[in-house]
Amino acid sequence: MQLQQAEPSNIDFEDHTSSASPTEQFRHCLQVPPSPGAKSLAGDTLRSRADSFNSTVTSSRPRADSFNSRAETTRSRGNSDLTTLRSRFEGDDLSTDEALRPDKTNEQDFVVKDNPFAFSPGQLNKTLNPKSLAAYRALGGIYGLERGLRTDLVAGLSVDETSVAEKIDFEEATNPLNSKKSLDTRRIIAHDGLVTEHEVQGQFQDRKRIFKDNRLPAKKAVSIWKLFWNAYNDRVLLILTAAAVISLVLGVYEAVGQPQDPNQGQSLDWVEGLAIMVAIVIVVLVTGLNDYRREKQFSALNARKDDRQVKAVRSGKSVMISVFDVMVGDVLHLESGDSIPADGILIAGHGIRCDESSATGESDAMKKTAGAEVWERIVEGTATSKLDPFIISGSKVLEGVGTYLVTSVGVNSSFGKIMMGLQVENEETPLQVKLARMANWIGYLGTSAAGLLFFILLFRFLAGLPGNTDTPTKRSHTFLDILIVAITIIVVAVPEGLPVAVTLALSFATKKMFKENNLVRHLRACETMGNATTICSDKTGTLTQNKMTVVAGLLGTHTNFARDLDLGDEDKTILTFATAFGRLSPDMRSLLLQSIAINSTAFEGEEDGKATYIGSKTETALLTMAKEFLGMGPVAEERAGVEVVQLFPFDSDRKCMGVVIRLANGNYRLLVKGAAEIMLKDATQELFDISGESLESMELTEEARARCSANIEDFATQSLRTIALLFKDFQQWPPVGVENLEDDRSAAKFEDVFEGMTFLGVVGIQDPLRDGVALAVKRCQDAGVVVRMVTGDNITTASAIAKQCGILTEKGRVMEGPKFRHLSDVDMDGILPNLQVLARSSPDDKRILVARLKHLGETVAVTGDGTNDGPALKTADVGFSMGIAGTEVAKEASAIILMDDNFASIVKAMMWGRSVNDAVSKFLQFQITVNITAVILAFVSAVSSKEMHSVLSAVQLLWVNLIMDTFAALALATDAPTEKILDRKPTPKRAPLITTNMWKMIIGQAIYQLLVTFVLYFAGYDILGYDTKCSQAAAGTVSQCNDTMHTELNTMVFNTFVWMQIFNEFNNRRLDNKLNIFEGVLRNYFFIGINCIMVAGQIMIVFVGGKAFQIKRIDGTQWAVCILCALPCLLWAVVLRCIPDVYAKKLFDAVAMVWLAVARPVLAVLAVVFKPVGKAWTAVAAPTKRFARRVASKVSRKKAAEDKAANNEGIAADVEAASNPPLEMSTAAAPPKTPPQHQHRHAASAEFPLQPPPITLTTASES
């Protein structure tokens, strides 16, 4: 039988529903001929009637209105005259209207304008709100959904669909007896000419309009104005703004409202207040724009993170589509390890079990029953609540394969509704938390210095008031100057740029990493990966290319075949593929085809426009061999007409998979394939003659077993993956005497039937190493990172490939998983340092390995692709999942997705991780240097000044703050990593944020900068000859000359200070003791551009800053002095780097001991003095805080009440609109009023309109 694109026009629903059972209808829909001996894979049908009776019962039920007719169900069994009692399921007594009654919180989902489909999103949601067989019955079952959603259970949606031209109503869709007119998708779907999958314009526009697409609305982005407000809403900036406003008002009053001295010019004291306000605006704008750019980058990252490919059937072909493109009506494939993207109903499947704990909280694996069988049981009246055809979005497929029909997507799906209420802010990484804590401590120290300065200057100001002859306005202005300088020191001292630097580095790194095939799902992994000490890597697809080809094999126990391989035995006869397969008898050829084509989950599809096989690379390699040498046609044809009775999905513990099929003679055949050395242990028979007329078997002798084992060993030494094929025939299924599955008596337990198997053959599959993988492993080892291979291959194959990669060294150990897992913790810890290859490992072995390595203090990165790898990926410090071969469960458990499944991409991730950590350290080193220098310089100069003015004015300090908090963060966070970043060992987990080398550079540069600025400030007047110039000035102008010279000197101090920061930024590009600070600078355009902005800004400030910055334009000689004083900080850094870190550490330890000896008594005294003050402050502030909390609580309650009232009004409007034209309900009639017994539930749900409903089975009492 050939799988074809189903044309609904060939299906007459009246014929199928009136004369055939629902099972036969379903088989016809799937184009599978009914089998008289077919058994349902969902388990025995429990009937409440005896076979020994004969009855003809007419059952008329009120709920028959769901079919829009008084349907009669006539049943006969045996020769019974007794009335049959029906089995009941939860909600069995509900009518169609009751089963589809809208809840008060989602009535708008039932009102759809111009709906060409039979159902509204709200009605489809009723099947899962909660799980409801009553709603499923009301919608007409799987066939009603097929008709009502204008889709096809076999062919899926048409890729040419744009809009739906012919409308179908609820009655027509849910009543199969009323569907005399055949459904022709070519007439239903409006065409705009001949189109292909890639040329459709406006594809599925009606479906998107009615049911939406499979996207959740992005979290409402913070507007740029909100970001500006957040940047400004800092208490220090607010205080500074208030002081600047007062200063501006007083300055304007002094300039306009006070009489001016004729001998003095117009007062310009107001300029400082205005300049501070302008500087605050600039700081807020730059910070806000920086945050806006960061938000945009992370939004783009989250969009990429959520996207993935799923397998769908469209126009009869299996294709890969984006999860965002899934539509209601799509037919999707289900496989073990899949994360379900949308709600739906199971069409058909084998052994489907789902983990719905993330969606419903149900911890047990939920067995799924095909929708057609459930419908049959409902029609027969034997349905129970245990039947579950519902596929819930967000759940995981634990085992089995199948297809399902999508009924709800995006915001209408159950998982989408939950996720809408769980959208959270971007997480803070551990490094951000550490730096925020450090920034707080630095801020406390800076605030203490500013407070001390304020009180010192305040006492001086108060002490000088008796002799002060200035006007009150002037004295107020002097006090404000003191306050402004103190506040500005706080602004400079608080390093709010530290967490920003981490964010900038992470956003830059994640964007670059995505271009290098690393999709970062959790930001913390980016920084953690830089310190990884060991990598536990898979083999297939990561170290190898995952391009598998069968290159050798053994048919039976005698016939060897190969392609240009040296199998190490000259006496062995090696045939070509064509010769070996040409000797097979028809029965043997058919058996091989069954073992390869039927016992497989791979299928035919398209990739990049070319026909190919989609699925496991091992299975696709076997299918390719069968196509080339066994004459296999399309896989769908090979599988057509073969009745699969039971499926055993691949299990990573037993390393095999199997399938049971029914043969034409009524017998059953178990086909198994798996790891060759394991399969050989369970084989006891071999074929007598592979070219004989019949499949006669004989005992597998020890000689033959040894010969097969030697072949397997030879294949393994050639780095080939070995797969063995076994089979066994049974007269009945399940066989007599075997244990059946608890929930399916028609299914046998694998361990009971997997014995006495007949050996069919073995194949060797080659998977060549990826280009450059050996070099990547060598780079990791040079970087101090131990690479370990963890694979399911046998120990010989694993060792051979590990040697080719450079993973296995002379001193390295190789061990098999079963032996490893039974070691004691002590023995395991002793072996781990030298363990380099773990072969024949299970996912649990990998988890144990990761846990023990972490216990030993290692930072572990691990790769995984299977569903069972989830625990290991979660346990590891950084989990890498495979973007191509990985299951969705593995991807969700991982922190980084390798888009190309390549080991070299892990090395790139490690380089970028180290780059992030280095960027933060560079910025930290730079900022603390500026903090120390600026605070001490401002403090000392203000205290020593007669006018109590700091050499750095408030506006100047704000410019310095802008340089170090924003510009430097951008410049130092954007250095791309080089190969040399791997030349050092990883940083230990408990290493301090500031290393000895960093302290050496911070303190050394601070000393130099303070020395230079203090010399200029205190001795510059004499050194530069300003005293001589003023002494020669004309009489009466000496005072003015002195003021001018002091302003010039202050300008030079400010200019020198800023240029030292610019030059020191280059010093901070290196964190080691190497001298080339310009390495790679020309490749960092951010660094060059930002430094150009800083240089241009500083030049402009000196030339035109004037009164606003309290500076004076300086000449060329003075510029030269400033540059020549600042430039030597580059040479001074060379001297500091020449000092060994060991000596620097000893010096710092000695200074720290002295400091603690002095500081502890002082701190103890201060604690005693200020403890009563703190208690008094708490007593005074507590009532105020309580009052503020009460006010805030009242405001929030009032707002919530207003929102609730507005929501109720909106719902009332929707209900009123639903009951009046022109809007129309998608059902024939509007929903009936809520009965009294339901009103209390709707009232409760109305109180929480955004709360997702619980997904539980409806009980009879609730119904």
Short mmCIF file of C-alpha atoms in Angstrom, two decimals, residues 611-864:
data_model
loop_
_atom_site.label_atom_id
_atom_site.label_comp_id
_atom_site.label_asym_id
_atom_site.label_seq_id
_atom_site.Cartn_x
_atom_site.Cartn_y
_atom_site.Cartn_z
CA ALA A 611 14.52 14.40 -1.05
CA THR A 612 16.25 12.72 1.86
CA TYR A 613 15.64 10.65 4.96
CA ILE A 614 14.89 12.50 8.18
CA GLY A 615 15.64 10.98 11.56
CA SER A 616 18.47 9.20 13.35
CA LYS A 617 21.63 9.23 11.25
CA THR A 618 22.18 5.57 12.02
CA GLU A 619 18.75 4.70 10.66
CA THR A 620 19.11 6.94 7.61
CA ALA A 621 22.41 5.19 6.80
CA LEU A 622 20.65 1.81 6.88
CA LEU A 623 17.77 3.10 4.76
CA THR A 624 20.23 4.47 2.21
CA MET A 625 21.96 1.07 2.01
CA ALA A 626 18.61 -0.67 1.57
CA LYS A 627 17.62 1.74 -1.18
CA GLU A 628 20.91 1.28 -3.06
CA PHE A 629 21.43 -2.48 -2.74
CA LEU A 630 18.14 -4.08 -1.67
CA GLY A 631 15.89 -2.32 -4.17
CA MET A 632 13.84 -0.62 -1.47
CA GLY A 633 11.21 1.77 -2.79
CA PRO A 634 9.64 4.64 -0.88
CA VAL A 635 9.60 3.92 2.83
CA ALA A 636 5.87 4.60 2.96
CA GLU A 637 5.29 1.79 0.44
CA GLU A 638 7.44 -0.64 2.39
CA ARG A 639 5.51 0.13 5.57
CA ALA A 640 2.10 0.10 3.90
CA GLY A 641 0.04 -2.99 4.52
CA VAL A 642 2.36 -4.11 7.33
CA GLU A 643 0.46 -4.33 10.56
CA VAL A 644 2.59 -3.17 13.46
CA VAL A 645 1.37 -4.86 16.62
CA GLN A 646 3.79 -3.46 19.17
CA LEU A 647 6.67 -1.02 19.11
CA PHE A 648 9.69 -1.01 21.44
CA PRO A 649 11.26 2.47 21.17
CA PHE A 650 15.03 2.82 21.42
CA ASP A 651 16.20 2.60 25.00
CA SER A 652 19.62 3.97 25.93
CA ASP A 653 19.99 1.43 28.71
CA ARG A 654 19.41 -1.70 26.65
CA LYS A 655 20.95 -0.09 23.52
CA CYS A 656 18.37 -1.41 21.06
CA MET A 657 14.91 -0.92 19.57
CA GLY A 658 12.37 -3.35 18.19
CA VAL A 659 9.02 -3.82 16.50
CA VAL A 660 6.48 -6.65 16.29
CA ILE A 661 4.63 -7.15 13.00
CA ARG A 662 1.88 -9.53 11.93
CA LEU A 663 2.78 -11.78 9.02
CA ALA A 664 0.47 -12.86 6.22
CA ASN A 665 0.30 -16.40 7.62
CA GLY A 666 -1.06 -15.11 10.94
CA ASN A 667 2.22 -15.47 12.85
CA TYR A 668 4.10 -12.60 14.45
CA ARG A 669 7.71 -11.48 13.98
CA LEU A 670 9.87 -9.54 16.42
CA LEU A 671 12.56 -7.47 14.69
CA VAL A 672 15.34 -6.00 16.84
CA LYS A 673 18.42 -3.92 16.03
CA GLY A 674 20.99 -2.48 18.37
CA ALA A 675 24.58 -2.45 19.62
CA ALA A 676 26.25 -5.45 18.01
CA GLU A 677 28.20 -6.88 20.96
CA ILE A 678 25.12 -6.68 23.20
CA MET A 679 22.80 -8.18 20.58
CA LEU A 680 25.22 -11.04 19.94
CA LYS A 681 25.01 -12.10 23.59
CA ASP A 682 21.24 -12.69 23.25
CA ALA A 683 21.44 -14.50 19.90
CA THR A 684 21.20 -18.29 20.07
CA GLN A 685 20.29 -19.08 16.43
CA GLU A 686 21.64 -18.24 12.99
CA LEU A 687 20.23 -18.68 9.50
CA PHE A 688 21.13 -21.95 7.83
CA ASP A 689 21.59 -20.41 4.41
CA ILE A 690 21.04 -16.77 3.47
CA SER A 691 20.51 -17.74 -0.16
CA GLY A 692 18.18 -20.63 0.57
CA GLU A 693 14.50 -20.81 -0.30
CA SER A 694 13.30 -20.66 3.32
CA LEU A 695 14.46 -18.93 6.49
CA GLU A 696 15.63 -22.06 8.27
CA SER A 697 17.67 -21.45 11.39
CA MET A 698 20.13 -23.53 13.36
CA GLU A 699 21.98 -23.19 16.64
CA LEU A 700 24.61 -20.48 16.80
CA THR A 701 27.77 -22.39 17.61
CA GLU A 702 30.61 -21.02 19.71
CA GLU A 703 32.80 -21.01 16.61
CA ALA A 704 30.26 -18.93 14.70
CA ARG A 705 29.80 -16.62 17.72
CA ALA A 706 33.59 -16.11 17.93
CA ARG A 707 33.70 -15.38 14.21
CA CYS A 708 30.98 -12.73 14.55
CA SER A 709 32.67 -11.26 17.62
CA ALA A 710 35.97 -11.02 15.72
CA ASN A 711 34.24 -9.19 12.88
CA ILE A 712 32.64 -6.77 15.32
CA GLU A 713 36.06 -6.18 16.92
CA ASP A 714 37.63 -5.58 13.50
CA PHE A 715 34.92 -3.04 12.64
CA ALA A 716 35.42 -1.30 15.99
CA THR A 717 39.18 -0.94 15.49
CA GLN A 718 38.36 0.88 12.24
CA SER A 719 36.27 3.36 14.30
CA LEU A 720 33.03 1.94 12.90
CA ARG A 721 29.74 1.90 14.80
CA THR A 722 28.43 -1.68 14.76
CA ILE A 723 24.72 -2.46 14.56
CA ALA A 724 23.37 -6.02 14.66
CA LEU A 725 20.02 -7.22 13.28
CA LEU A 726 18.05 -10.00 15.02
CA PHE A 727 14.60 -11.54 14.61
CA LYS A 728 12.31 -14.15 16.08
CA ASP A 729 8.93 -15.55 14.98
CA PHE A 730 5.99 -16.23 17.32
CA GLN A 731 2.71 -18.05 16.74
CA GLN A 732 0.71 -15.58 18.82
CA TRP A 733 1.14 -12.18 20.44
CA PRO A 734 1.60 -11.70 23.29
CA PRO A 735 3.28 -15.11 23.60
CA VAL A 736 2.07 -17.53 26.25
CA GLY A 737 3.83 -17.23 29.58
CA VAL A 738 5.30 -13.76 29.20
CA GLU A 739 4.52 -10.80 31.41
CA ASN A 740 2.19 -8.23 29.87
CA LEU A 741 2.26 -4.51 30.46
CA GLU A 742 -0.03 -3.43 33.30
CA ASP A 743 -1.92 -0.82 31.32
CA ASP A 744 -2.01 -2.72 28.02
CA ARG A 745 -2.67 -6.44 28.22
CA SER A 746 -2.08 -6.80 24.48
CA ALA A 747 1.55 -5.67 24.84
CA ALA A 748 4.40 -7.86 26.05
CA LYS A 749 7.35 -6.87 28.21
CA PHE A 750 10.51 -6.61 26.11
CA GLU A 751 12.80 -8.44 28.52
CA ASP A 752 10.52 -11.50 28.46
CA VAL A 753 10.47 -11.89 24.66
CA PHE A 754 14.06 -10.83 23.94
CA GLU A 755 15.62 -14.30 24.16
CA GLY A 756 16.44 -17.07 21.74
CA MET A 757 16.89 -14.53 18.92
CA THR A 758 18.16 -15.44 15.45
CA PHE A 759 21.27 -13.57 14.30
CA LEU A 760 20.65 -11.94 10.92
CA GLY A 761 23.80 -9.88 10.40
CA VAL A 762 25.83 -6.88 11.47
CA VAL A 763 26.81 -3.68 9.69
CA GLY A 764 29.68 -1.27 10.33
CA ILE A 765 28.77 2.38 9.99
CA GLN A 766 31.46 4.98 9.43
CA ASP A 767 31.19 8.47 10.88
CA PRO A 768 34.35 10.45 10.01
CA LEU A 769 35.87 12.94 12.43
CA ARG A 770 35.00 16.59 12.02
CA ASP A 771 37.67 18.74 10.44
CA GLY A 772 39.78 20.45 13.05
CA VAL A 773 38.42 18.50 16.03
CA ALA A 774 41.88 17.20 16.98
CA LEU A 775 43.20 20.77 16.97
CA ALA A 776 40.24 21.96 19.07
CA VAL A 777 40.90 19.22 21.65
CA LYS A 778 44.58 20.20 21.74
CA ARG A 779 43.66 23.84 22.34
CA CYS A 780 41.42 22.83 25.25
CA GLN A 781 44.18 20.77 26.79
CA ASP A 782 46.65 23.64 26.41
CA ALA A 783 44.11 25.87 28.16
CA GLY A 784 44.09 23.56 31.18
CA VAL A 785 40.76 21.94 30.30
CA VAL A 786 40.49 18.15 30.43
CA VAL A 787 38.41 16.68 27.58
CA ARG A 788 36.62 13.39 28.23
CA MET A 789 34.62 11.32 25.75
CA VAL A 790 31.35 9.86 27.00
CA THR A 791 29.78 7.61 24.37
CA GLY A 792 27.44 4.67 23.94
CA ASP A 793 29.81 2.94 21.50
CA ASN A 794 31.74 -0.13 22.52
CA ILE A 795 35.10 0.27 24.20
CA THR A 796 37.14 -0.58 21.10
CA THR A 797 35.41 1.92 18.82
CA ALA A 798 35.46 4.59 21.50
CA SER A 799 39.18 4.11 22.17
CA ALA A 800 40.04 4.23 18.48
CA ILE A 801 38.16 7.49 17.92
CA ALA A 802 39.49 9.01 21.16
CA LYS A 803 43.04 8.37 19.99
CA GLN A 804 42.31 10.00 16.63
CA CYS A 805 40.93 13.07 18.43
CA GLY A 806 43.86 13.27 20.85
CA ILE A 807 41.59 12.72 23.84
CA LEU A 808 43.10 9.40 24.89
CA THR A 809 46.71 9.72 25.98
CA GLU A 810 49.23 7.15 27.19
CA LYS A 811 48.34 7.70 30.85
CA GLY A 812 44.61 7.94 30.19
CA ARG A 813 42.10 5.32 31.34
CA VAL A 814 39.19 3.82 29.44
CA MET A 815 36.23 2.31 31.26
CA GLU A 816 32.79 0.97 30.43
CA GLY A 817 29.69 2.48 31.96
CA PRO A 818 28.36 -0.66 33.72
CA LYS A 819 31.66 -1.08 35.56
CA PHE A 820 32.00 2.63 36.33
CA ARG A 821 28.58 2.99 37.93
CA HIS A 822 29.27 0.22 40.42
CA LEU A 823 32.44 1.81 41.81
CA SER A 824 32.40 3.23 45.32
CA ASP A 825 32.77 6.99 45.71
CA VAL A 826 36.33 6.59 46.95
CA ASP A 827 37.37 4.36 44.03
CA MET A 828 35.58 6.65 41.59
CA ASP A 829 37.36 9.74 42.91
CA GLY A 830 40.68 7.93 42.54
CA ILE A 831 40.00 6.97 38.92
CA LEU A 832 38.46 10.24 37.69
CA PRO A 833 41.67 12.29 37.29
CA ASN A 834 42.94 9.85 34.65
CA LEU A 835 39.60 8.74 33.18
CA GLN A 836 39.44 9.99 29.58
CA VAL A 837 36.93 7.69 27.85
CA LEU A 838 33.68 6.28 29.25
CA ALA A 839 32.32 3.74 26.74
CA ARG A 840 29.00 1.91 26.64
CA SER A 841 27.69 4.57 28.97
CA SER A 842 24.08 5.31 29.79
CA PRO A 843 22.72 8.79 30.50
CA ASP A 844 22.75 7.93 34.20
CA ASP A 845 26.45 7.09 33.97
CA LYS A 846 27.00 10.52 32.49
CA ARG A 847 25.09 12.16 35.33
CA ILE A 848 27.11 10.25 37.94
CA LEU A 849 30.34 11.28 36.21
CA VAL A 850 29.33 14.96 36.19
CA ALA A 851 28.22 14.89 39.84
CA ARG A 852 31.47 13.33 41.05
CA LEU A 853 33.59 15.76 39.03
CA LYS A 854 31.71 18.67 40.59
CA HIS A 855 32.21 17.11 44.00
CA LEU A 856 35.96 17.23 43.34
CA GLY A 857 35.73 20.96 42.67
CA GLU A 858 35.72 20.84 38.87
CA THR A 859 33.73 23.26 36.72
CA VAL A 860 32.05 20.83 34.33
CA ALA A 861 30.69 21.36 30.84
CA VAL A 862 28.81 18.43 29.32
CA THR A 863 27.11 17.73 26.00
CA GLY A 864 23.91 15.74 25.53
#
